[in-house]
Amino acid sequence: MKKKKLKRRNKLMVSVVMPVYNAGDFLVDSIESILSQSFQDFEFIIVDDLSSDGSWELIKKYAKRYKKLKVFRNKKHLGVSEAVKLAIQKSRGRFIARMDADDIAVHYRLKTQLNYLLN
């Protein structure tokens, strides 16, 4: 009997996953708070759940400027759980950090959480 190979992840430490649905009023601050983290060994995966408020256009602009940002868009509105599920499927990090589109992460959030998990 053949053993299934586990999906190997890169040596990337953290994948930040963020579902977005009509979060345009908060999105810039939320994205900026992750991109400006003191810990930088992360990828940032955003899944837009078919926003109608311009969120997707804003997300695409950030994706052009930042290589660590990977963006996806659902073809129909599926809800937050399915958007998060897709983001996790696309992730390569050893750890997953969940971020909401209307939240702001303190500058040392990822570093603090990673130190806790590793210790």
mmCIF file of N, CA and C in Angstrom:
data_model
loop_
_atom_site.group_PDB
_atom_site.id
_atom_site.type_symbol
_atom_site.label_atom_id
_atom_site.label_comp_id
_atom_site.label_asym_id
_atom_site.label_seq_id
_atom_site.Cartn_x
_atom_site.Cartn_y
_atom_site.Cartn_z
ATOM 1 N N MET A 1 0.836 -1.182 0.000
ATOM 2 C CA MET A 1 0.000 0.000 0.000
ATOM 3 C C MET A 1 0.886 1.253 0.000
ATOM 4 N N LYS A 2 0.590 2.161 -0.928
ATOM 5 C CA LYS A 2 1.370 3.396 -1.036
ATOM 6 C C LYS A 2 0.944 4.389 0.029
ATOM 7 N N LYS A 3 1.934 5.069 0.583
ATOM 8 C CA LYS A 3 1.647 6.128 1.537
ATOM 9 C C LYS A 3 1.423 7.419 0.780
ATOM 10 N N LYS A 4 0.415 8.145 1.179
ATOM 11 C CA LYS A 4 0.177 9.455 0.573
ATOM 12 C C LYS A 4 1.215 10.430 1.089
ATOM 13 N N LYS A 5 1.754 11.210 0.186
ATOM 14 C CA LYS A 5 2.702 12.246 0.597
ATOM 15 C C LYS A 5 1.927 13.437 1.132
ATOM 16 N N LEU A 6 2.379 13.933 2.246
ATOM 17 C CA LEU A 6 1.778 15.147 2.794
ATOM 18 C C LEU A 6 2.200 16.334 1.947
ATOM 19 N N LYS A 7 1.288 17.265 1.801
ATOM 20 C CA LYS A 7 1.602 18.489 1.079
ATOM 21 C C LYS A 7 2.708 19.222 1.830
ATOM 22 N N ARG A 8 3.831 19.383 1.173
ATOM 23 C CA ARG A 8 4.955 20.072 1.812
ATOM 24 C C ARG A 8 4.771 21.571 1.723
ATOM 25 N N ARG A 9 5.005 22.193 2.791
ATOM 26 C CA ARG A 9 4.943 23.650 2.820
ATOM 27 C C ARG A 9 6.370 24.186 2.741
ATOM 28 N N ASN A 10 6.486 25.385 2.241
ATOM 29 C CA ASN A 10 7.793 26.033 2.218
ATOM 30 C C ASN A 10 8.291 26.254 3.634
ATOM 31 N N LYS A 11 9.448 26.821 3.730
ATOM 32 C CA LYS A 11 9.979 27.185 5.037
ATOM 33 C C LYS A 11 9.350 28.478 5.535
ATOM 34 N N LEU A 12 8.416 28.994 4.767
ATOM 35 C CA LEU A 12 7.684 30.192 5.153
ATOM 36 C C LEU A 12 7.037 29.950 6.508
ATOM 37 N N MET A 13 7.148 30.881 7.405
ATOM 38 C CA MET A 13 6.688 30.653 8.765
ATOM 39 C C MET A 13 5.183 30.874 8.948
ATOM 40 N N VAL A 14 4.646 31.958 8.405
ATOM 41 C CA VAL A 14 3.256 32.311 8.698
ATOM 42 C C VAL A 14 2.507 32.659 7.407
ATOM 43 N N SER A 15 1.269 32.206 7.344
ATOM 44 C CA SER A 15 0.344 32.649 6.301
ATOM 45 C C SER A 15 -0.760 33.431 6.998
ATOM 46 N N VAL A 16 -0.909 34.684 6.621
ATOM 47 C CA VAL A 16 -2.001 35.498 7.144
ATOM 48 C C VAL A 16 -3.149 35.375 6.148
ATOM 49 N N VAL A 17 -4.315 34.950 6.627
ATOM 50 C CA VAL A 17 -5.467 34.777 5.747
ATOM 51 C C VAL A 17 -6.564 35.757 6.149
ATOM 52 N N MET A 18 -7.121 36.411 5.123
ATOM 53 C CA MET A 18 -8.141 37.414 5.390
ATOM 54 C C MET A 18 -9.277 37.316 4.365
ATOM 55 N N PRO A 19 -10.477 36.977 4.831
ATOM 56 C CA PRO A 19 -11.638 37.043 3.949
ATOM 57 C C PRO A 19 -12.151 38.482 3.900
ATOM 58 N N VAL A 20 -12.662 38.878 2.751
ATOM 59 C CA VAL A 20 -13.164 40.242 2.604
ATOM 60 C C VAL A 20 -14.535 40.200 1.946
ATOM 61 N N TYR A 21 -15.462 40.945 2.534
ATOM 62 C CA TYR A 21 -16.758 41.161 1.895
ATOM 63 C C TYR A 21 -17.236 42.566 2.243
ATOM 64 N N ASN A 22 -17.219 43.425 1.256
ATOM 65 C CA ASN A 22 -17.678 44.812 1.407
ATOM 66 C C ASN A 22 -17.080 45.497 2.637
ATOM 67 N N ALA A 23 -15.776 45.483 2.706
ATOM 68 C CA ALA A 23 -15.069 46.074 3.844
ATOM 69 C C ALA A 23 -14.303 47.334 3.455
ATOM 70 N N GLY A 24 -14.718 47.956 2.386
ATOM 71 C CA GLY A 24 -13.983 49.091 1.838
ATOM 72 C C GLY A 24 -13.637 50.191 2.824
ATOM 73 N N ASP A 25 -14.510 50.472 3.771
ATOM 74 C CA ASP A 25 -14.251 51.544 4.731
ATOM 75 C C ASP A 25 -13.099 51.236 5.680
ATOM 76 N N PHE A 26 -12.774 49.965 5.845
ATOM 77 C CA PHE A 26 -11.757 49.550 6.820
ATOM 78 C C PHE A 26 -10.531 48.907 6.184
ATOM 79 N N LEU A 27 -10.633 48.575 4.930
ATOM 80 C CA LEU A 27 -9.660 47.704 4.273
ATOM 81 C C LEU A 27 -8.241 48.258 4.238
ATOM 82 N N VAL A 28 -8.074 49.508 3.936
ATOM 83 C CA VAL A 28 -6.722 50.088 3.861
ATOM 84 C C VAL A 28 -6.011 49.936 5.196
ATOM 85 N N ASP A 29 -6.658 50.325 6.279
ATOM 86 C CA ASP A 29 -6.021 50.222 7.595
ATOM 87 C C ASP A 29 -5.719 48.768 7.958
ATOM 88 N N SER A 30 -6.618 47.881 7.618
ATOM 89 C CA SER A 30 -6.424 46.470 7.929
ATOM 90 C C SER A 30 -5.235 45.884 7.166
ATOM 91 N N ILE A 31 -5.195 46.116 5.865
ATOM 92 C CA ILE A 31 -4.089 45.613 5.041
ATOM 93 C C ILE A 31 -2.772 46.220 5.481
ATOM 94 N N GLU A 32 -2.757 47.528 5.683
ATOM 95 C CA GLU A 32 -1.520 48.214 6.098
ATOM 96 C C GLU A 32 -1.010 47.683 7.438
ATOM 97 N N SER A 33 -1.915 47.350 8.341
ATOM 98 C CA SER A 33 -1.482 46.862 9.651
ATOM 99 C C SER A 33 -0.780 45.508 9.549
ATOM 100 N N ILE A 34 -1.133 44.718 8.565
ATOM 101 C CA ILE A 34 -0.434 43.441 8.361
ATOM 102 C C ILE A 34 0.874 43.667 7.602
ATOM 103 N N LEU A 35 0.837 44.461 6.566
ATOM 104 C CA LEU A 35 2.051 44.695 5.779
ATOM 105 C C LEU A 35 3.150 45.374 6.582
ATOM 106 N N SER A 36 2.801 46.094 7.643
ATOM 107 C CA SER A 36 3.808 46.807 8.439
ATOM 108 C C SER A 36 4.222 46.042 9.701
ATOM 109 N N GLN A 37 3.984 44.751 9.744
ATOM 110 C CA GLN A 37 4.348 43.951 10.911
ATOM 111 C C GLN A 37 5.856 43.956 11.144
ATOM 112 N N SER A 38 6.263 43.875 12.397
ATOM 113 C CA SER A 38 7.692 43.806 12.727
ATOM 114 C C SER A 38 8.288 42.478 12.269
ATOM 115 N N PHE A 39 7.508 41.428 12.252
ATOM 116 C CA PHE A 39 7.910 40.118 11.744
ATOM 117 C C PHE A 39 7.481 40.048 10.285
ATOM 118 N N GLN A 40 8.423 39.747 9.385
ATOM 119 C CA GLN A 40 8.112 39.835 7.955
ATOM 120 C C GLN A 40 8.154 38.506 7.191
ATOM 121 N N ASP A 41 8.380 37.392 7.862
ATOM 122 C CA ASP A 41 8.424 36.092 7.176
ATOM 123 C C ASP A 41 7.010 35.531 7.047
ATOM 124 N N PHE A 42 6.212 36.193 6.218
ATOM 125 C CA PHE A 42 4.826 35.761 6.044
ATOM 126 C C PHE A 42 4.355 36.024 4.619
ATOM 127 N N GLU A 43 3.326 35.295 4.248
ATOM 128 C CA GLU A 43 2.576 35.602 3.038
ATOM 129 C C GLU A 43 1.215 36.097 3.497
ATOM 130 N N PHE A 44 0.586 36.881 2.669
ATOM 131 C CA PHE A 44 -0.695 37.492 3.027
ATOM 132 C C PHE A 44 -1.700 37.099 1.946
ATOM 133 N N ILE A 45 -2.670 36.291 2.320
ATOM 134 C CA ILE A 45 -3.653 35.781 1.373
ATOM 135 C C ILE A 45 -5.006 36.417 1.657
ATOM 136 N N ILE A 46 -5.533 37.089 0.647
ATOM 137 C CA ILE A 46 -6.829 37.742 0.771
ATOM 138 C C ILE A 46 -7.793 37.101 -0.221
ATOM 139 N N VAL A 47 -8.960 36.726 0.280
ATOM 140 C CA VAL A 47 -10.015 36.197 -0.586
ATOM 141 C C VAL A 47 -11.197 37.150 -0.521
ATOM 142 N N ASP A 48 -11.505 37.744 -1.670
ATOM 143 C CA ASP A 48 -12.672 38.617 -1.762
ATOM 144 C C ASP A 48 -13.886 37.761 -2.089
ATOM 145 N N ASP A 49 -14.921 37.902 -1.296
ATOM 146 C CA ASP A 49 -16.137 37.092 -1.435
ATOM 147 C C ASP A 49 -17.194 37.821 -2.269
ATOM 148 N N LEU A 50 -16.745 38.328 -3.416
ATOM 149 C CA LEU A 50 -17.596 39.027 -4.380
ATOM 150 C C LEU A 50 -18.166 40.340 -3.817
ATOM 151 N N SER A 51 -17.267 41.147 -3.280
ATOM 152 C CA SER A 51 -17.659 42.459 -2.769
ATOM 153 C C SER A 51 -18.218 43.325 -3.883
ATOM 154 N N SER A 52 -19.121 44.225 -3.508
ATOM 155 C CA SER A 52 -19.715 45.142 -4.487
ATOM 156 C C SER A 52 -19.424 46.608 -4.146
ATOM 157 N N ASP A 53 -18.505 46.835 -3.207
ATOM 158 C CA ASP A 53 -18.253 48.202 -2.740
ATOM 159 C C ASP A 53 -16.893 48.760 -3.150
ATOM 160 N N GLY A 54 -16.201 48.102 -4.079
ATOM 161 C CA GLY A 54 -14.881 48.569 -4.492
ATOM 162 C C GLY A 54 -13.737 47.901 -3.746
ATOM 163 N N SER A 55 -14.047 47.006 -2.828
ATOM 164 C CA SER A 55 -12.991 46.307 -2.079
ATOM 165 C C SER A 55 -12.051 45.540 -3.010
ATOM 166 N N TRP A 56 -12.609 44.857 -3.997
ATOM 167 C CA TRP A 56 -11.797 44.043 -4.900
ATOM 168 C C TRP A 56 -10.797 44.912 -5.672
ATOM 169 N N GLU A 57 -11.218 46.069 -6.139
ATOM 170 C CA GLU A 57 -10.318 46.959 -6.869
ATOM 171 C C GLU A 57 -9.174 47.424 -5.971
ATOM 172 N N LEU A 58 -9.486 47.735 -4.737
ATOM 173 C CA LEU A 58 -8.463 48.150 -3.780
ATOM 174 C C LEU A 58 -7.477 47.009 -3.499
ATOM 175 N N ILE A 59 -7.991 45.813 -3.321
ATOM 176 C CA ILE A 59 -7.152 44.636 -3.076
ATOM 177 C C ILE A 59 -6.195 44.409 -4.241
ATOM 178 N N LYS A 60 -6.686 44.536 -5.457
ATOM 179 C CA LYS A 60 -5.837 44.329 -6.639
ATOM 180 C C LYS A 60 -4.708 45.361 -6.700
ATOM 181 N N LYS A 61 -4.993 46.591 -6.299
ATOM 182 C CA LYS A 61 -3.945 47.619 -6.285
ATOM 183 C C LYS A 61 -2.824 47.244 -5.318
ATOM 184 N N TYR A 62 -3.196 46.760 -4.149
ATOM 185 C CA TYR A 62 -2.181 46.325 -3.181
ATOM 186 C C TYR A 62 -1.397 45.133 -3.718
ATOM 187 N N ALA A 63 -2.078 44.207 -4.373
ATOM 188 C CA ALA A 63 -1.412 43.010 -4.892
ATOM 189 C C ALA A 63 -0.352 43.363 -5.935
ATOM 190 N N LYS A 64 -0.574 44.420 -6.687
ATOM 191 C CA LYS A 64 0.412 44.860 -7.683
ATOM 192 C C LYS A 64 1.665 45.419 -7.009
ATOM 193 N N ARG A 65 1.501 45.999 -5.847
ATOM 194 C CA ARG A 65 2.618 46.653 -5.149
ATOM 195 C C ARG A 65 3.389 45.726 -4.216
ATOM 196 N N TYR A 66 2.757 44.664 -3.724
ATOM 197 C CA TYR A 66 3.388 43.815 -2.709
ATOM 198 C C TYR A 66 3.368 42.358 -3.146
ATOM 199 N N LYS A 67 4.562 41.803 -3.340
ATOM 200 C CA LYS A 67 4.684 40.414 -3.805
ATOM 201 C C LYS A 67 4.206 39.399 -2.781
ATOM 202 N N LYS A 68 4.267 39.709 -1.517
ATOM 203 C CA LYS A 68 3.833 38.751 -0.496
ATOM 204 C C LYS A 68 2.309 38.634 -0.418
ATOM 205 N N LEU A 69 1.620 39.483 -1.147
ATOM 206 C CA LEU A 69 0.166 39.471 -1.165
ATOM 207 C C LEU A 69 -0.335 38.592 -2.314
ATOM 208 N N LYS A 70 -1.183 37.619 -1.954
ATOM 209 C CA LYS A 70 -1.813 36.746 -2.945
ATOM 210 C C LYS A 70 -3.308 36.942 -2.817
ATOM 211 N N VAL A 71 -3.950 37.227 -3.938
ATOM 212 C CA VAL A 71 -5.371 37.563 -3.867
ATOM 213 C C VAL A 71 -6.197 36.639 -4.760
ATOM 214 N N PHE A 72 -7.401 36.359 -4.277
ATOM 215 C CA PHE A 72 -8.337 35.499 -4.985
ATOM 216 C C PHE A 72 -9.732 36.105 -4.834
ATOM 217 N N ARG A 73 -10.602 35.777 -5.786
ATOM 218 C CA ARG A 73 -11.972 36.280 -5.713
ATOM 219 C C ARG A 73 -12.952 35.163 -6.028
ATOM 220 N N ASN A 74 -13.913 34.984 -5.144
ATOM 221 C CA ASN A 74 -14.952 33.996 -5.383
ATOM 222 C C ASN A 74 -15.833 34.440 -6.544
ATOM 223 N N LYS A 75 -16.327 33.481 -7.310
ATOM 224 C CA LYS A 75 -17.208 33.788 -8.447
ATOM 225 C C LYS A 75 -18.626 34.105 -7.991
ATOM 226 N N LYS A 76 -18.968 33.650 -6.788
ATOM 227 C CA LYS A 76 -20.243 34.018 -6.183
ATOM 228 C C LYS A 76 -20.027 34.166 -4.679
ATOM 229 N N HIS A 77 -20.923 34.885 -4.053
ATOM 230 C CA HIS A 77 -20.815 35.124 -2.612
ATOM 231 C C HIS A 77 -21.078 33.817 -1.864
ATOM 232 N N LEU A 78 -20.065 33.335 -1.128
ATOM 233 C CA LEU A 78 -20.156 32.046 -0.441
ATOM 234 C C LEU A 78 -20.162 32.166 1.074
ATOM 235 N N GLY A 79 -19.806 33.308 1.596
ATOM 236 C CA GLY A 79 -19.756 33.489 3.038
ATOM 237 C C GLY A 79 -18.339 33.396 3.574
ATOM 238 N N VAL A 80 -18.187 33.870 4.795
ATOM 239 C CA VAL A 80 -16.865 33.987 5.409
ATOM 240 C C VAL A 80 -16.165 32.636 5.569
ATOM 241 N N SER A 81 -16.889 31.606 5.948
ATOM 242 C CA SER A 81 -16.265 30.298 6.173
ATOM 243 C C SER A 81 -15.621 29.745 4.904
ATOM 244 N N GLU A 82 -16.326 29.859 3.795
ATOM 245 C CA GLU A 82 -15.783 29.347 2.532
ATOM 246 C C GLU A 82 -14.609 30.200 2.049
ATOM 247 N N ALA A 83 -14.662 31.501 2.280
ATOM 248 C CA ALA A 83 -13.552 32.371 1.898
ATOM 249 C C ALA A 83 -12.302 32.028 2.707
ATOM 250 N N VAL A 84 -12.470 31.788 3.998
ATOM 251 C CA VAL A 84 -11.336 31.401 4.846
ATOM 252 C C VAL A 84 -10.798 30.041 4.416
ATOM 253 N N LYS A 85 -11.688 29.129 4.129
ATOM 254 C CA LYS A 85 -11.284 27.784 3.696
ATOM 255 C C LYS A 85 -10.414 27.858 2.438
ATOM 256 N N LEU A 86 -10.820 28.660 1.467
ATOM 257 C CA LEU A 86 -10.025 28.827 0.250
ATOM 258 C C LEU A 86 -8.659 29.426 0.571
ATOM 259 N N ALA A 87 -8.636 30.433 1.413
ATOM 260 C CA ALA A 87 -7.366 31.071 1.782
ATOM 261 C C ALA A 87 -6.424 30.074 2.442
ATOM 262 N N ILE A 88 -6.942 29.241 3.314
ATOM 263 C CA ILE A 88 -6.104 28.242 3.983
ATOM 264 C C ILE A 88 -5.595 27.220 2.979
ATOM 265 N N GLN A 89 -6.435 26.828 2.039
ATOM 266 C CA GLN A 89 -6.002 25.880 1.002
ATOM 267 C C GLN A 89 -4.861 26.442 0.169
ATOM 268 N N LYS A 90 -4.843 27.742 -0.032
ATOM 269 C CA LYS A 90 -3.802 28.399 -0.828
ATOM 270 C C LYS A 90 -2.548 28.723 -0.016
ATOM 271 N N SER A 91 -2.609 28.548 1.292
ATOM 272 C CA SER A 91 -1.504 28.951 2.164
ATOM 273 C C SER A 91 -0.341 27.968 2.093
ATOM 274 N N ARG A 92 0.868 28.491 2.402
ATOM 275 C CA ARG A 92 2.081 27.681 2.420
ATOM 276 C C ARG A 92 2.831 27.774 3.742
ATOM 277 N N GLY A 93 2.350 28.578 4.647
ATOM 278 C CA GLY A 93 3.077 28.800 5.894
ATOM 279 C C GLY A 93 2.934 27.653 6.887
ATOM 280 N N ARG A 94 3.852 27.620 7.803
ATOM 281 C CA ARG A 94 3.806 26.623 8.873
ATOM 282 C C ARG A 94 2.646 26.906 9.829
ATOM 283 N N PHE A 95 2.358 28.181 10.046
ATOM 284 C CA PHE A 95 1.269 28.602 10.920
ATOM 285 C C PHE A 95 0.306 29.497 10.140
ATOM 286 N N ILE A 96 -0.960 29.488 10.551
ATOM 287 C CA ILE A 96 -1.992 30.325 9.949
ATOM 288 C C ILE A 96 -2.383 31.407 10.958
ATOM 289 N N ALA A 97 -2.389 32.658 10.503
ATOM 290 C CA ALA A 97 -2.888 33.769 11.313
ATOM 291 C C ALA A 97 -4.134 34.296 10.625
ATOM 292 N N ARG A 98 -5.225 34.325 11.325
ATOM 293 C CA ARG A 98 -6.519 34.763 10.779
ATOM 294 C C ARG A 98 -6.683 36.253 11.035
ATOM 295 N N MET A 99 -7.079 36.968 10.015
ATOM 296 C CA MET A 99 -7.263 38.414 10.109
ATOM 297 C C MET A 99 -8.627 38.781 9.548
ATOM 298 N N ASP A 100 -9.329 39.678 10.211
ATOM 299 C CA ASP A 100 -10.597 40.181 9.687
ATOM 300 C C ASP A 100 -10.345 41.472 8.909
ATOM 301 N N ALA A 101 -11.163 41.704 7.905
ATOM 302 C CA ALA A 101 -10.994 42.868 7.035
ATOM 303 C C ALA A 101 -11.350 44.179 7.717
ATOM 304 N N ASP A 102 -12.002 44.108 8.869
ATOM 305 C CA ASP A 102 -12.363 45.331 9.588
ATOM 306 C C ASP A 102 -11.609 45.439 10.909
ATOM 307 N N ASP A 103 -10.450 44.799 10.969
ATOM 308 C CA ASP A 103 -9.644 44.793 12.186
ATOM 309 C C ASP A 103 -8.279 45.396 11.900
ATOM 310 N N ILE A 104 -7.580 45.786 12.940
ATOM 311 C CA ILE A 104 -6.227 46.325 12.818
ATOM 312 C C ILE A 104 -5.316 45.509 13.730
ATOM 313 N N ALA A 105 -4.209 45.055 13.180
ATOM 314 C CA ALA A 105 -3.238 44.284 13.953
ATOM 315 C C ALA A 105 -2.157 45.225 14.489
ATOM 316 N N VAL A 106 -1.831 45.072 15.769
ATOM 317 C CA VAL A 106 -0.733 45.867 16.316
ATOM 318 C C VAL A 106 0.558 45.459 15.617
ATOM 319 N N HIS A 107 1.530 46.350 15.628
ATOM 320 C CA HIS A 107 2.777 46.198 14.871
ATOM 321 C C HIS A 107 3.540 44.903 15.197
ATOM 322 N N TYR A 108 3.418 44.395 16.376
ATOM 323 C CA TYR A 108 4.172 43.214 16.814
ATOM 324 C C TYR A 108 3.281 41.973 16.978
ATOM 325 N N ARG A 109 2.082 41.997 16.404
ATOM 326 C CA ARG A 109 1.138 40.879 16.574
ATOM 327 C C ARG A 109 1.733 39.541 16.145
ATOM 328 N N LEU A 110 2.207 39.447 14.907
ATOM 329 C CA LEU A 110 2.705 38.166 14.398
ATOM 330 C C LEU A 110 3.910 37.677 15.183
ATOM 331 N N LYS A 111 4.799 38.572 15.512
ATOM 332 C CA LYS A 111 5.994 38.204 16.279
ATOM 333 C C LYS A 111 5.602 37.645 17.651
ATOM 334 N N THR A 112 4.691 38.303 18.322
ATOM 335 C CA THR A 112 4.248 37.863 19.648
ATOM 336 C C THR A 112 3.554 36.510 19.578
ATOM 337 N N GLN A 113 2.654 36.355 18.622
ATOM 338 C CA GLN A 113 1.935 35.085 18.504
ATOM 339 C C GLN A 113 2.869 33.945 18.127
ATOM 340 N N LEU A 114 3.797 34.202 17.232
ATOM 341 C CA LEU A 114 4.747 33.163 16.830
ATOM 342 C C LEU A 114 5.659 32.770 17.977
ATOM 343 N N ASN A 115 6.158 33.740 18.725
ATOM 344 C CA ASN A 115 6.993 33.421 19.890
ATOM 345 C C ASN A 115 6.237 32.550 20.884
ATOM 346 N N TYR A 116 4.981 32.860 21.092
ATOM 347 C CA TYR A 116 4.163 32.058 22.008
ATOM 348 C C TYR A 116 4.033 30.619 21.502
ATOM 349 N N LEU A 117 3.730 30.467 20.232
ATOM 350 C CA LEU A 117 3.547 29.127 19.667
ATOM 351 C C LEU A 117 4.834 28.302 19.679
ATOM 352 N N LEU A 118 5.952 28.953 19.436
ATOM 353 C CA LEU A 118 7.225 28.232 19.386
ATOM 354 C C LEU A 118 7.774 27.895 20.768
ATOM 355 N N ASN A 119 7.319 28.633 21.772
ATOM 356 C CA ASN A 119 7.799 28.375 23.137
ATOM 357 C C ASN A 119 6.767 27.601 23.893
#
